[in-house]
C-alpha cells in the first residue's frame, strides 16, 4: 500500500459522533530509581448541569514513567471540573501520602475532553539560566 492509498483508506472509516465523555490521564513522572508508586487513585468528574460521577477509587501500581486514564461516564455531559485524589508510597518512607488536584481551567462555554496530570518532582530554574539555553527548531541542544 502506498502512502496515498493509506491516507485515502483511513478516511473511509466512520468515526461516529464525538460524545461528551472526558478523559483524565495521570502519569507518574518520578525517576524510576526513586521507587515512588501511586498505589490508588480516583477522579470525580463534575458537569455543567450540577451532576457528577466518579471513576474509582481503584488500586493501581503506577511506577515512574507509567500512566493510566480515568473517564467520565456521561456521554451527554459537559465536564467543567475534575477532582483527583491519589495515594503514593515511596521506598524508605514510612506509610503513604495522599495528594489531591483540582482542574477547573475550562471556559464557561467549553467542555473538557482530555486533561493530563503528572505526579513528579518540580523542576524550576532561574530565568537568567533559561536565557542562556541554546535552542534550535524547538529542541534544546545544551543542558540548562
CSV table of C-alpha atoms in Angstrom, one decimal:
chain,number,residue,atom,x,y,z
A,1,UNK,CA,0.0,0.0,0.0
A,2,UNK,CA,1.4,3.4,-0.9
A,3,UNK,CA,1.2,6.4,1.4
A,4,UNK,CA,-1.6,8.0,-0.8
A,5,UNK,CA,-3.6,4.7,-0.6
A,6,UNK,CA,-3.2,4.6,3.2
A,7,UNK,CA,-4.3,8.2,3.5
A,8,UNK,CA,-7.4,7.5,1.4
A,9,UNK,CA,-8.2,4.3,3.3
A,10,UNK,CA,-8.1,5.8,6.7
A,11,UNK,CA,-10.7,8.4,5.6
A,12,UNK,CA,-13.2,5.6,4.8
A,13,UNK,CA,-13.8,4.7,8.4
A,14,UNK,CA,-16.9,6.1,10.1
A,15,UNK,CA,-15.6,7.7,13.3
A,16,UNK,CA,-19.0,8.5,14.6
A,17,UNK,CA,-20.1,11.5,16.6
A,18,UNK,CA,-17.8,12.6,19.4
A,19,UNK,CA,-19.5,12.4,22.8
A,20,UNK,CA,-19.2,14.4,26.0
A,21,UNK,CA,-17.0,11.8,27.7
A,22,UNK,CA,-13.9,13.3,29.3
A,23,UNK,CA,-10.5,11.6,29.9
A,24,UNK,CA,-8.1,12.4,32.6
A,25,UNK,CA,-4.6,11.0,32.1
A,26,UNK,CA,-2.4,10.5,35.2
A,27,UNK,CA,1.3,10.0,34.8
A,28,UNK,CA,3.9,9.2,37.4
A,29,UNK,CA,6.9,11.2,36.3
A,30,UNK,CA,9.2,10.4,39.2
A,31,UNK,CA,12.6,8.9,38.3
A,32,UNK,CA,12.5,5.1,38.3
A,33,UNK,CA,15.3,5.0,40.9
A,34,UNK,CA,13.2,6.8,43.5
A,35,UNK,CA,10.8,3.8,43.6
A,36,UNK,CA,7.7,6.0,44.1
A,37,UNK,CA,4.5,4.2,43.3
A,38,UNK,CA,1.0,5.6,43.0
A,39,UNK,CA,-1.0,2.8,44.7
A,40,UNK,CA,-4.6,4.1,44.4
A,41,UNK,CA,-6.4,6.9,42.7
A,42,UNK,CA,-9.9,8.2,41.8
A,43,UNK,CA,-11.4,11.0,39.9
A,44,UNK,CA,-14.6,13.0,40.3
A,45,UNK,CA,-16.0,14.5,37.1
A,46,UNK,CA,-18.3,17.5,37.6
A,47,UNK,CA,-20.7,18.5,34.9
A,48,UNK,CA,-22.1,21.9,33.9
A,49,UNK,CA,-25.6,20.8,34.9
A,50,UNK,CA,-24.6,20.2,38.5
A,51,UNK,CA,-24.3,16.4,38.4
A,52,UNK,CA,-21.1,14.4,38.8
A,53,UNK,CA,-19.7,10.9,38.6
A,54,UNK,CA,-16.6,9.1,39.8
A,55,UNK,CA,-14.1,6.8,38.2
A,56,UNK,CA,-12.5,4.9,41.1
A,57,UNK,CA,-11.1,4.9,43.6
A,58,UNK,CA,-9.2,1.9,42.4
A,59,UNK,CA,-6.0,0.1,43.3
A,60,UNK,CA,-3.2,0.8,40.8
A,61,UNK,CA,0.6,0.2,40.7
A,62,UNK,CA,1.7,3.2,38.7
A,63,UNK,CA,5.6,3.3,38.8
A,64,UNK,CA,7.8,6.0,37.4
A,65,UNK,CA,7.2,6.5,33.7
A,66,UNK,CA,3.8,4.8,33.7
A,67,UNK,CA,0.4,6.3,33.1
A,68,UNK,CA,-3.3,5.4,33.4
A,69,UNK,CA,-6.6,7.1,32.4
A,70,UNK,CA,-9.8,7.9,34.2
A,71,UNK,CA,-13.1,8.5,32.3
A,72,UNK,CA,-16.3,10.4,32.9
A,73,UNK,CA,-19.4,8.3,32.4
A,74,UNK,CA,-22.0,10.7,31.0
A,75,UNK,CA,-21.9,10.8,27.2
A,76,UNK,CA,-24.2,13.8,27.1
A,77,UNK,CA,-22.3,15.6,29.8
A,78,UNK,CA,-20.2,18.8,29.7
A,79,UNK,CA,-17.3,18.3,32.2
A,80,UNK,CA,-16.3,21.6,33.7
A,81,UNK,CA,-14.2,20.4,36.7
A,82,UNK,CA,-12.2,17.3,37.7
A,83,UNK,CA,-11.0,16.5,41.2
A,84,UNK,CA,-8.3,13.8,41.5
A,85,UNK,CA,-7.1,12.1,44.7
A,86,UNK,CA,-4.1,9.7,44.7
A,87,UNK,CA,-2.2,7.7,47.4
A,88,UNK,CA,1.5,7.4,47.0
A,89,UNK,CA,4.1,5.2,48.7
A,90,UNK,CA,7.9,5.6,48.4
A,91,UNK,CA,10.7,3.2,49.3
A,92,UNK,CA,12.3,4.1,52.5
A,93,UNK,CA,9.4,6.4,53.6
A,94,UNK,CA,7.0,5.2,56.3
A,95,UNK,CA,3.4,4.8,55.4
A,96,UNK,CA,1.7,6.6,52.5
A,97,UNK,CA,0.7,10.1,51.5
A,98,UNK,CA,-2.4,11.4,49.8
A,99,UNK,CA,-2.4,14.2,47.3
A,100,UNK,CA,-5.2,15.9,45.5
A,101,UNK,CA,-5.6,18.1,42.5
A,102,UNK,CA,-8.5,20.2,41.2
A,103,UNK,CA,-8.8,21.0,37.5
A,104,UNK,CA,-11.2,23.8,36.6
A,105,UNK,CA,-9.5,25.6,33.7
A,106,UNK,CA,-12.3,25.3,31.2
A,107,UNK,CA,-14.0,28.4,29.8
A,108,UNK,CA,-17.7,29.0,30.6
A,109,UNK,CA,-18.8,28.0,27.0
A,110,UNK,CA,-16.5,25.0,26.7
A,111,UNK,CA,-16.4,21.3,27.9
A,112,UNK,CA,-13.3,19.4,28.9
A,113,UNK,CA,-12.4,16.5,26.6
A,114,UNK,CA,-8.9,15.5,27.8
A,115,UNK,CA,-6.8,16.7,30.6
A,116,UNK,CA,-3.5,15.4,31.9
A,117,UNK,CA,-1.8,15.5,35.3
A,118,UNK,CA,1.7,14.3,36.2
A,119,UNK,CA,3.0,13.4,39.7
A,120,UNK,CA,6.7,14.1,39.9
A,121,UNK,CA,9.4,16.4,41.1
A,122,UNK,CA,9.0,20.1,40.4
A,123,UNK,CA,11.7,21.5,38.1
A,124,UNK,CA,12.3,25.2,38.2
A,125,UNK,CA,15.3,27.2,37.0
A,126,UNK,CA,16.3,30.8,37.2
A,127,UNK,CA,15.1,32.9,34.3
A,128,UNK,CA,18.7,34.1,33.8
A,129,UNK,CA,19.7,30.5,33.2
A,130,UNK,CA,16.8,30.0,30.8
A,131,UNK,CA,18.1,32.8,28.6
A,132,UNK,CA,21.5,31.0,28.3
A,133,UNK,CA,20.0,27.9,26.8
A,134,UNK,CA,20.7,27.1,23.2
A,135,UNK,CA,17.6,26.3,21.3
A,136,UNK,CA,17.3,25.1,17.7
A,137,UNK,CA,14.0,24.2,16.0
A,138,UNK,CA,12.2,24.0,19.4
A,139,UNK,CA,14.6,21.4,20.8
A,140,UNK,CA,17.1,22.1,23.5
A,141,UNK,CA,20.7,21.4,22.5
A,142,UNK,CA,22.6,22.2,25.7
A,143,UNK,CA,21.6,21.2,29.2
A,144,UNK,CA,20.3,24.1,31.3
